[in-house]
Amino acid sequence: MTTSSSSTTSASTTTTTTTSTSTTTTKTTTTTSTATTTTTTTVTTTSTSTSTTTTTTTTTTTKTTSTSTSTTTVTTTTTTMSTSTSTSASTTTSTTTTTGKDACSHYLWNQTGVVVAGTGVSGSTSNQFATTECLVIDANKTLYVCDHHNHRIQKWLLNATNGSTVAGTSAATGASDIGDPQYLVMDRDGYLYITGHVYDTVLRISPITFVATVVAGTSSSGSAYNQLDTPTDMLLDDYLNLYVVDSNNKRLMKWPQNSTTGTVVISNLNSNMIVGIQFASNSKNEFYLSDEKNNRVYLWEAGASTANITLNQVNSTSIGTLTGPHGITTDSDYNLYVADSGNNRVVLYCANSRIGIPVVGESGTTPTPIKPMDVAFDSDFNLYVALYDNKIVKYARL
């Protein structure tokens, strides 16, 4: 909330001057000023609004009309007559007070969600999942879901009641096996990048052949620049540079497109359980990193030895901290959304704020988002949550 207050201070002095033979005139006008002088009287007026001054041989009349803050000074010298002139100075000071209010508090979603994929019962049919671990949504509102224990990525078209397999052996004859997928990104050409706890590599899946190509890491774990040790979440920038959280090496790696080796972006992450990553600014030089083990999210600049900001606090009447934060995403203003897995809710951190706001999952939310694993938005800013209990729930933007 913003409020304004103003105060006005006025001072007045009267000067009487009698002179002979000489006349001096000074005139300054800020906005609009009209002065008419007859015989030997000179009047100077300064005003920030509209001012009209008329003087005759023996009579001086000064009229000032002001509709805003003004400062007026009048000085007069006359010949062969005595003239009394009043000089006034007016000063207005405005003070603005801002009452703290979260800039994101108007971001609201319907607390009654709709299940848009999965049944909530574990299974391997086309309308079921066996542990939903990750979620990506494209510009057509098509969902891509990590169906963890079915070893596949399922694609759900808008309003579909069943999914189709786009990665995994059931995708097509000759399609590559993908064991226990947990993390997923998609590039502008529709290629899927997948990793999980059974891999020390990142796989890229062709949307045409469904065949996997290794684009980062080798067949064995290690800490060399061409190796990874249990990679988790990933990002792609506009140039298709791949950023990979190398969890057991506690570092963030960058793999240029078609490169066989990576470079270290952050060398000393605090934890081997960094499970979510997003860009924190348009510069692509700052990252949000969710630390499931230590119950916090970091804002970390590339090359820095420590995090710039640590996020953990939540403005809630029930639980005031994060517990086991997992998947994260951002909107176009780089506000951060966290799947607060251990607290069954999604928490919003407005850009430049260190206190989170629960947006779904507090009292009154149905269905309750039990153990949210990932969050994503469609093009209408509807919020989708991948739940560990085998379904995707959509909460419509209000």
Tab-separated table of C-alpha atoms in Angstrom:
chain	number	residue	atom	x	y	z
A	1	MET	CA	0.000	0.000	0.000
A	2	THR	CA	1.300	3.475	-0.814
A	3	THR	CA	0.125	6.627	1.033
A	4	SER	CA	1.166	10.294	0.595
A	5	SER	CA	1.162	13.220	3.061
A	6	SER	CA	2.101	16.885	2.480
A	7	SER	CA	2.915	19.926	4.600
A	8	THR	CA	3.044	23.615	3.597
A	9	THR	CA	5.123	26.337	5.232
A	10	SER	CA	4.541	30.044	4.367
A	11	ALA	CA	6.572	33.107	5.265
A	12	SER	CA	5.564	36.724	4.523
A	13	THR	CA	7.536	39.988	4.592
A	14	THR	CA	6.600	43.538	3.608
A	15	THR	CA	9.067	45.896	1.977
A	16	THR	CA	8.456	49.620	1.396
A	17	THR	CA	10.896	51.489	-0.822
A	18	THR	CA	10.957	55.160	-1.885
A	19	THR	CA	13.426	56.158	-4.558
A	20	SER	CA	13.702	58.877	-7.203
A	21	THR	CA	14.790	59.165	-10.802
A	22	SER	CA	15.607	55.461	-11.432
A	23	THR	CA	13.550	52.398	-12.161
A	24	THR	CA	14.758	48.798	-11.945
A	25	THR	CA	12.764	45.841	-13.286
A	26	THR	CA	13.325	42.152	-12.687
A	27	LYS	CA	10.932	39.509	-14.007
A	28	THR	CA	11.010	35.722	-13.763
A	29	THR	CA	8.159	33.489	-14.842
A	30	THR	CA	7.961	29.736	-14.511
A	31	THR	CA	4.607	29.001	-16.120
A	32	THR	CA	2.336	31.803	-17.419
A	33	SER	CA	2.732	35.454	-16.386
A	34	THR	CA	1.241	38.682	-17.693
A	35	ALA	CA	2.523	42.056	-16.507
A	36	THR	CA	1.222	45.528	-17.512
A	37	THR	CA	2.891	48.668	-16.191
A	38	THR	CA	1.790	52.293	-16.535
A	39	THR	CA	3.910	55.305	-15.482
A	40	THR	CA	6.637	54.371	-12.981
A	41	THR	CA	5.707	51.216	-11.100
A	42	THR	CA	7.491	47.932	-11.754
A	43	VAL	CA	6.276	44.581	-10.384
A	44	THR	CA	8.021	41.250	-10.667
A	45	THR	CA	6.100	37.988	-10.123
A	46	THR	CA	7.248	34.385	-10.037
A	47	SER	CA	4.597	31.656	-9.935
A	48	THR	CA	4.339	27.996	-10.734
A	49	SER	CA	0.746	28.378	-11.861
A	50	THR	CA	-1.174	31.339	-13.407
A	51	SER	CA	-0.447	34.908	-12.288
A	52	THR	CA	-1.748	38.273	-13.497
A	53	THR	CA	-0.312	41.589	-12.282
A	54	THR	CA	-1.614	45.087	-13.159
A	55	THR	CA	-0.109	48.376	-11.885
A	56	THR	CA	-1.276	51.986	-12.468
A	57	THR	CA	0.106	55.402	-11.385
A	58	THR	CA	-0.955	55.272	-7.762
A	59	THR	CA	-2.504	51.843	-7.384
A	60	THR	CA	-0.813	48.472	-7.414
A	61	THR	CA	-2.942	45.316	-7.622
A	62	THR	CA	-1.416	41.891	-7.496
A	63	LYS	CA	-3.535	38.789	-8.055
A	64	THR	CA	-2.104	35.311	-7.940
A	65	THR	CA	-4.082	32.171	-8.642
A	66	SER	CA	-2.347	28.919	-7.821
A	67	THR	CA	-3.665	25.410	-8.255
A	68	SER	CA	-0.540	23.612	-7.135
A	69	THR	CA	2.591	24.146	-5.088
A	70	SER	CA	3.974	27.650	-5.783
A	71	THR	CA	6.732	30.026	-4.807
A	72	THR	CA	6.067	33.769	-5.358
A	73	THR	CA	8.523	36.641	-4.878
A	74	VAL	CA	7.674	40.309	-5.642
A	75	THR	CA	10.143	43.193	-5.472
A	76	THR	CA	9.173	46.756	-6.594
A	77	THR	CA	11.069	50.038	-7.062
A	78	THR	CA	9.054	53.166	-7.965
A	79	THR	CA	9.833	56.763	-8.938
A	80	THR	CA	8.215	59.888	-7.367
A	81	MET	CA	5.827	57.756	-5.329
A	82	SER	CA	5.801	55.391	-2.362
A	83	THR	CA	4.607	51.840	-2.990
A	84	SER	CA	4.171	49.035	-0.488
A	85	THR	CA	4.631	45.562	-1.883
A	86	SER	CA	4.059	42.225	-0.127
A	87	THR	CA	6.425	39.370	-0.742
A	88	SER	CA	5.399	35.794	0.103
A	89	ALA	CA	7.264	32.513	-0.120
A	90	SER	CA	5.446	29.210	-0.055
A	91	THR	CA	7.116	25.769	0.175
A	92	THR	CA	5.339	22.419	-0.087
A	93	THR	CA	6.989	19.167	0.971
A	94	SER	CA	5.512	15.761	0.092
A	95	THR	CA	6.398	12.558	1.877
A	96	THR	CA	5.592	9.106	0.453
A	97	THR	CA	5.311	6.109	2.718
A	98	THR	CA	5.170	2.569	1.319
A	99	THR	CA	3.602	-0.177	3.344
A	100	GLY	CA	5.177	-3.564	2.563
A	101	LYS	CA	2.927	-5.858	0.533
A	102	ASP	CA	4.055	-8.873	-1.457
A	103	ALA	CA	4.006	-8.005	-5.144
A	104	CYS	CA	2.902	-11.559	-5.988
A	105	SER	CA	-0.036	-11.786	-3.567
A	106	HIS	CA	-2.490	-11.311	-6.461
A	107	TYR	CA	-1.268	-14.515	-8.151
A	108	LEU	CA	-4.110	-16.879	-7.311
A	109	TRP	CA	-5.218	-20.314	-8.498
A	110	ASN	CA	-8.465	-22.196	-8.015
A	111	GLN	CA	-8.039	-24.390	-4.957
A	112	THR	CA	-10.221	-27.075	-6.499
A	113	GLY	CA	-7.946	-28.943	-8.860
A	114	VAL	CA	-8.773	-31.260	-11.741
A	115	VAL	CA	-6.949	-34.528	-12.437
A	116	VAL	CA	-5.865	-34.277	-16.093
A	117	ALA	CA	-3.610	-37.363	-16.378
A	118	GLY	CA	-3.347	-40.623	-14.477
A	119	THR	CA	-5.835	-42.319	-12.197
A	120	GLY	CA	-4.111	-42.126	-8.834
A	121	VAL	CA	-3.680	-45.901	-8.930
A	122	SER	CA	-0.319	-47.356	-9.936
A	123	GLY	CA	-0.391	-49.314	-13.165
A	124	SER	CA	1.096	-49.709	-16.628
A	125	THR	CA	-1.884	-49.141	-18.925
A	126	SER	CA	-1.984	-46.068	-21.142
A	127	ASN	CA	-4.039	-44.074	-18.635
A	128	GLN	CA	-1.872	-44.951	-15.631
A	129	PHE	CA	1.486	-44.123	-14.100
A	130	ALA	CA	3.785	-45.926	-11.717
A	131	THR	CA	5.250	-42.965	-9.792
A	132	THR	CA	5.136	-39.604	-11.567
A	133	GLU	CA	8.515	-37.921	-11.113
A	134	CYS	CA	8.713	-35.018	-13.602
A	135	LEU	CA	6.584	-32.862	-15.878
A	136	VAL	CA	7.124	-30.716	-18.987
A	137	ILE	CA	4.397	-28.788	-20.868
A	138	ASP	CA	4.843	-27.509	-24.426
A	139	ALA	CA	3.214	-24.526	-26.179
A	140	ASN	CA	0.254	-26.689	-27.243
A	141	LYS	CA	-0.508	-27.648	-23.618
A	142	THR	CA	0.725	-31.180	-24.248
A	143	LEU	CA	2.069	-32.899	-21.127
A	144	TYR	CA	5.250	-34.995	-21.011
A	145	VAL	CA	5.484	-37.071	-17.829
A	146	CYS	CA	8.281	-39.190	-16.342
A	147	ASP	CA	6.536	-42.501	-15.632
A	148	HIS	CA	9.333	-43.636	-13.372
A	149	HIS	CA	8.759	-47.320	-12.636
A	150	ASN	CA	7.246	-48.027	-16.055
A	151	HIS	CA	10.559	-46.852	-17.641
A	152	ARG	CA	8.872	-44.515	-20.098
A	153	ILE	CA	7.921	-40.919	-20.929
A	154	GLN	CA	4.190	-40.511	-21.500
A	155	LYS	CA	2.725	-37.817	-23.756
A	156	TRP	CA	-0.782	-36.527	-22.970
A	157	LEU	CA	-2.533	-34.292	-25.468
A	158	LEU	CA	-4.888	-31.579	-24.235
A	159	ASN	CA	-8.123	-33.135	-22.871
A	160	ALA	CA	-6.886	-36.676	-23.614
A	161	THR	CA	-7.929	-39.573	-21.375
A	162	ASN	CA	-4.932	-41.728	-22.275
A	163	GLY	CA	-1.259	-41.120	-22.892
A	164	SER	CA	1.115	-42.424	-25.542
A	165	THR	CA	4.735	-43.460	-25.033
A	166	VAL	CA	7.372	-41.201	-26.635
A	167	ALA	CA	10.465	-42.570	-24.878
A	168	GLY	CA	11.113	-46.120	-23.721
A	169	THR	CA	10.934	-49.507	-25.400
A	170	SER	CA	7.158	-49.371	-25.781
A	171	ALA	CA	7.388	-46.217	-27.897
A	172	ALA	CA	8.132	-48.103	-31.132
A	173	THR	CA	10.088	-50.985	-32.537
A	174	GLY	CA	13.780	-50.249	-32.035
A	175	ALA	CA	13.158	-47.541	-29.440
A	176	SER	CA	15.808	-47.213	-26.738
A	177	ASP	CA	15.339	-48.371	-23.186
A	178	ILE	CA	15.239	-45.649	-20.543
A	179	GLY	CA	15.519	-46.983	-17.000
A	180	ASP	CA	13.649	-45.126	-14.243
A	181	PRO	CA	13.484	-41.600	-15.761
A	182	GLN	CA	13.391	-38.846	-13.133
A	183	TYR	CA	14.387	-35.602	-14.869
A	184	LEU	CA	13.316	-34.238	-18.237
A	185	VAL	CA	13.785	-31.215	-20.497
A	186	MET	CA	12.735	-30.670	-24.103
A	187	ASP	CA	14.436	-28.525	-26.741
A	188	ARG	CA	12.773	-26.407	-29.426
A	189	ASP	CA	12.949	-29.269	-31.938
A	190	GLY	CA	11.097	-31.696	-29.707
A	191	TYR	CA	14.112	-33.747	-28.569
A	192	LEU	CA	13.780	-35.038	-25.007
A	193	TYR	CA	16.740	-35.010	-22.588
A	194	ILE	CA	16.429	-37.584	-19.816
A	195	THR	CA	18.391	-38.716	-16.817
A	196	GLY	CA	17.794	-40.490	-13.521
A	197	HIS	CA	19.414	-42.341	-10.651
A	198	VAL	CA	20.408	-45.346	-12.797
A	199	TYR	CA	22.416	-43.159	-15.181
A	200	ASP	CA	25.749	-41.404	-15.192
A	201	THR	CA	24.783	-39.871	-18.530
A	202	VAL	CA	22.190	-37.630	-20.145
A	203	LEU	CA	20.213	-39.240	-22.971
A	204	ARG	CA	18.689	-37.320	-25.884
A	205	ILE	CA	15.656	-39.028	-27.468
A	206	SER	CA	14.717	-38.393	-31.091
A	207	PRO	CA	11.025	-37.512	-31.549
A	208	ILE	CA	11.093	-39.458	-34.837
A	209	THR	CA	13.030	-42.657	-34.158
A	210	PHE	CA	12.753	-42.708	-30.327
A	211	VAL	CA	16.418	-43.732	-30.248
A	212	ALA	CA	18.641	-42.393	-27.449
A	213	THR	CA	21.996	-40.666	-27.922
A	214	VAL	CA	24.374	-39.928	-25.034
A	215	VAL	CA	25.031	-36.173	-24.968
A	216	ALA	CA	26.791	-35.832	-21.592
A	217	GLY	CA	28.772	-38.217	-19.414
A	218	THR	CA	30.245	-41.636	-20.064
A	219	SER	CA	29.364	-45.234	-19.254
A	220	SER	CA	31.093	-44.953	-15.878
A	221	SER	CA	30.805	-42.443	-13.062
A	222	GLY	CA	33.674	-40.096	-12.271
A	223	SER	CA	34.764	-36.532	-11.664
A	224	ALA	CA	36.651	-35.827	-14.901
A	225	TYR	CA	35.215	-33.087	-17.111
A	226	ASN	CA	33.746	-35.661	-19.484
A	227	GLN	CA	32.097	-37.605	-16.638
A	228	LEU	CA	29.088	-37.318	-14.355
A	229	ASP	CA	28.188	-39.058	-11.097
A	230	THR	CA	24.423	-39.445	-10.637
A	231	PRO	CA	23.181	-36.436	-12.618
A	232	THR	CA	19.834	-34.968	-11.601
A	233	ASP	CA	17.983	-31.998	-13.075
A	234	MET	CA	18.912	-30.159	-16.285
A	235	LEU	CA	18.405	-26.911	-18.221
A	236	LEU	CA	18.844	-25.824	-21.834
A	237	ASP	CA	19.594	-22.252	-22.878
A	238	ASP	CA	18.733	-20.610	-26.210
A	239	TYR	CA	21.957	-21.943	-27.759
A	240	LEU	CA	21.210	-25.523	-26.649
A	241	ASN	CA	23.949	-25.485	-24.059
A	242	LEU	CA	23.029	-28.164	-21.535
A	243	TYR	CA	23.390	-27.446	-17.805
A	244	VAL	CA	23.461	-30.585	-15.627
A	245	VAL	CA	23.439	-30.916	-11.853
A	246	ASP	CA	26.228	-33.446	-11.184
A	247	SER	CA	24.908	-34.361	-7.761
A	248	ASN	CA	27.511	-36.692	-6.252
A	249	ASN	CA	30.320	-34.429	-7.486
A	250	LYS	CA	28.465	-31.469	-5.935
A	251	ARG	CA	28.890	-29.307	-9.006
A	252	LEU	CA	26.971	-27.776	-11.902
A	253	MET	CA	28.307	-28.632	-15.353
A	254	LYS	CA	27.741	-26.962	-18.742
A	255	TRP	CA	27.914	-29.058	-21.914
A	256	PRO	CA	27.929	-27.110	-25.191
A	257	GLN	CA	25.924	-28.657	-28.001
A	258	ASN	CA	27.729	-31.648	-29.576
A	259	SER	CA	30.590	-31.395	-27.075
A	260	THR	CA	32.240	-34.477	-25.578
A	261	THR	CA	33.336	-32.687	-22.421
A	262	GLY	CA	31.820	-30.203	-20.024
A	263	THR	CA	32.970	-27.148	-18.083
A	264	VAL	CA	32.338	-26.426	-14.405
A	265	VAL	CA	29.871	-23.608	-13.742
A	266	ILE	CA	29.611	-24.020	-9.948
A	267	SER	CA	32.246	-26.176	-8.292
A	268	ASN	CA	31.189	-26.579	-4.680
A	269	LEU	CA	27.467	-27.080	-4.199
A	270	ASN	CA	26.516	-27.615	-0.565
A	271	SER	CA	24.749	-30.912	-1.080
A	272	ASN	CA	24.614	-34.125	-3.100
A	273	MET	CA	20.811	-33.823	-3.188
A	274	ILE	CA	20.320	-30.847	-5.502
A	275	VAL	CA	17.264	-32.068	-7.410
A	276	GLY	CA	15.883	-28.984	-9.183
A	277	ILE	CA	17.364	-26.211	-11.298
A	278	GLN	CA	16.023	-23.124	-13.088
A	279	PHE	CA	17.520	-19.923	-14.458
A	280	ALA	CA	17.069	-17.099	-11.952
A	281	SER	CA	17.468	-14.238	-14.442
A	282	ASN	CA	17.510	-13.526	-18.135
A	283	SER	CA	21.305	-13.346	-18.080
A	284	LYS	CA	21.444	-17.165	-17.703
A	285	ASN	CA	24.245	-16.562	-15.213
A	286	GLU	CA	22.226	-17.130	-12.018
A	287	PHE	CA	20.446	-20.299	-10.989
A	288	TYR	CA	17.800	-21.445	-8.546
A	289	LEU	CA	18.802	-24.823	-7.071
A	290	SER	CA	16.531	-26.879	-4.809
A	291	ASP	CA	18.288	-28.840	-2.055
A	292	GLU	CA	15.978	-31.657	-0.979
A	293	LYS	CA	18.375	-32.846	1.727
A	294	ASN	CA	18.825	-29.501	3.506
A	295	ASN	CA	15.256	-28.198	2.968
A	296	ARG	CA	16.127	-25.044	1.083
A	297	VAL	CA	16.477	-23.402	-2.320
A	298	TYR	CA	19.565	-21.420	-3.320
A	299	LEU	CA	20.021	-18.519	-5.684
A	300	TRP	CA	23.564	-19.081	-6.916
A	301	GLU	CA	25.653	-17.073	-9.368
A	302	ALA	CA	27.919	-18.906	-11.802
A	303	GLY	CA	31.475	-19.089	-10.461
A	304	ALA	CA	30.551	-18.056	-6.924
A	305	SER	CA	31.905	-20.070	-4.011
A	306	THR	CA	28.719	-19.733	-1.954
A	307	ALA	CA	25.046	-19.088	-2.630
A	308	ASN	CA	23.942	-15.478	-2.957
A	309	ILE	CA	20.605	-16.160	-1.248
A	310	THR	CA	19.152	-19.106	0.662
A	311	LEU	CA	15.350	-19.533	0.666
A	312	ASN	CA	13.610	-21.546	3.363
A	313	GLN	CA	11.002	-19.379	5.105
A	314	VAL	CA	7.299	-19.604	4.230
A	315	ASN	CA	4.504	-17.259	5.322
A	316	SER	CA	2.164	-19.944	6.649
A	317	THR	CA	0.076	-20.496	9.754
A	318	SER	CA	0.807	-24.232	9.593
A	319	ILE	CA	4.442	-24.926	8.598
A	320	GLY	CA	6.788	-21.952	8.218
A	321	THR	CA	9.661	-23.639	6.375
A	322	LEU	CA	10.285	-25.815	3.328
A	323	THR	CA	10.596	-29.588	3.762
A	324	GLY	CA	12.146	-31.675	1.022
A	325	PRO	CA	11.752	-29.164	-1.856
A	326	HIS	CA	11.854	-31.014	-5.157
A	327	GLY	CA	10.961	-29.739	-8.643
A	328	ILE	CA	10.974	-25.997	-9.308
A	329	THR	CA	9.904	-23.684	-12.111
A	330	THR	CA	9.759	-19.943	-12.832
A	331	ASP	CA	7.397	-17.627	-14.680
A	332	SER	CA	8.296	-14.880	-17.166
A	333	ASP	CA	9.184	-12.504	-14.307
A	334	TYR	CA	11.462	-15.110	-12.689
A	335	ASN	CA	9.168	-15.621	-9.725
A	336	LEU	CA	9.984	-19.045	-8.290
A	337	TYR	CA	7.563	-21.926	-7.656
A	338	VAL	CA	8.661	-24.821	-5.451
A	339	ALA	CA	7.157	-28.305	-5.109
A	340	ASP	CA	7.389	-28.387	-1.303
A	341	SER	CA	7.193	-32.160	-1.300
A	342	GLY	CA	7.354	-32.853	2.424
A	343	ASN	CA	4.611	-30.324	3.182
A	344	ASN	CA	2.178	-31.279	0.375
A	345	ARG	CA	2.018	-27.824	-1.174
A	346	VAL	CA	3.425	-25.501	-3.823
A	347	VAL	CA	5.192	-22.371	-2.568
A	348	LEU	CA	5.743	-19.137	-4.516
A	349	TYR	CA	8.786	-16.929	-3.909
A	350	CYS	CA	8.221	-13.575	-5.550
A	351	ALA	CA	11.344	-12.274	-7.294
A	352	ASN	CA	13.566	-10.477	-4.758
A	353	SER	CA	11.523	-11.831	-1.827
A	354	ARG	CA	12.890	-14.237	0.772
A	355	ILE	CA	9.548	-15.290	2.241
A	356	GLY	CA	7.444	-17.820	0.349
A	357	ILE	CA	3.653	-17.868	-0.133
A	358	PRO	CA	1.746	-21.173	-0.358
A	359	VAL	CA	-0.375	-21.081	-3.530
A	360	VAL	CA	-1.891	-24.580	-3.439
A	361	GLY	CA	-1.905	-27.219	-0.740
A	362	GLU	CA	-2.895	-25.290	2.367
A	363	SER	CA	-6.348	-25.815	3.929
A	364	GLY	CA	-9.170	-25.838	1.392
A	365	THR	CA	-7.218	-27.328	-1.529
A	366	THR	CA	-8.761	-30.372	-3.209
A	367	PRO	CA	-7.387	-32.759	-4.131
A	368	THR	CA	-4.578	-32.280	-1.630
A	369	PRO	CA	-1.288	-32.331	-3.576
A	370	ILE	CA	0.251	-35.313	-1.781
A	371	LYS	CA	4.028	-35.250	-2.187
A	372	PRO	CA	4.336	-32.936	-5.207
A	373	MET	CA	7.363	-33.867	-7.296
A	374	ASP	CA	7.305	-31.226	-10.040
A	375	VAL	CA	5.439	-28.098	-11.143
A	376	ALA	CA	4.837	-26.514	-14.551
A	377	PHE	CA	2.652	-23.915	-16.286
A	378	ASP	CA	0.740	-23.957	-19.546
A	379	SER	CA	0.495	-20.925	-21.824
A	380	ASP	CA	-2.530	-19.615	-19.861
A	381	PHE	CA	-0.610	-19.702	-16.578
A	382	ASN	CA	-2.616	-22.617	-15.212
A	383	LEU	CA	-0.588	-24.519	-12.635
A	384	TYR	CA	0.065	-28.267	-13.054
A	385	VAL	CA	1.482	-30.431	-10.283
A	386	ALA	CA	2.983	-33.905	-10.735
A	387	LEU	CA	2.093	-35.920	-7.642
A	388	TYR	CA	3.974	-38.938	-6.395
A	389	ASP	CA	0.686	-40.837	-6.162
A	390	ASN	CA	0.432	-41.321	-9.932
A	391	LYS	CA	-1.491	-38.341	-11.264
A	392	ILE	CA	-1.190	-34.819	-12.661
A	393	VAL	CA	-3.489	-32.162	-11.189
A	394	LYS	CA	-4.332	-28.840	-12.858
A	395	TYR	CA	-5.191	-25.771	-10.756
A	396	ALA	CA	-6.746	-23.084	-12.965
A	397	ARG	CA	-5.504	-19.488	-12.764
A	398	LEU	CA	-8.061	-17.112	-11.264
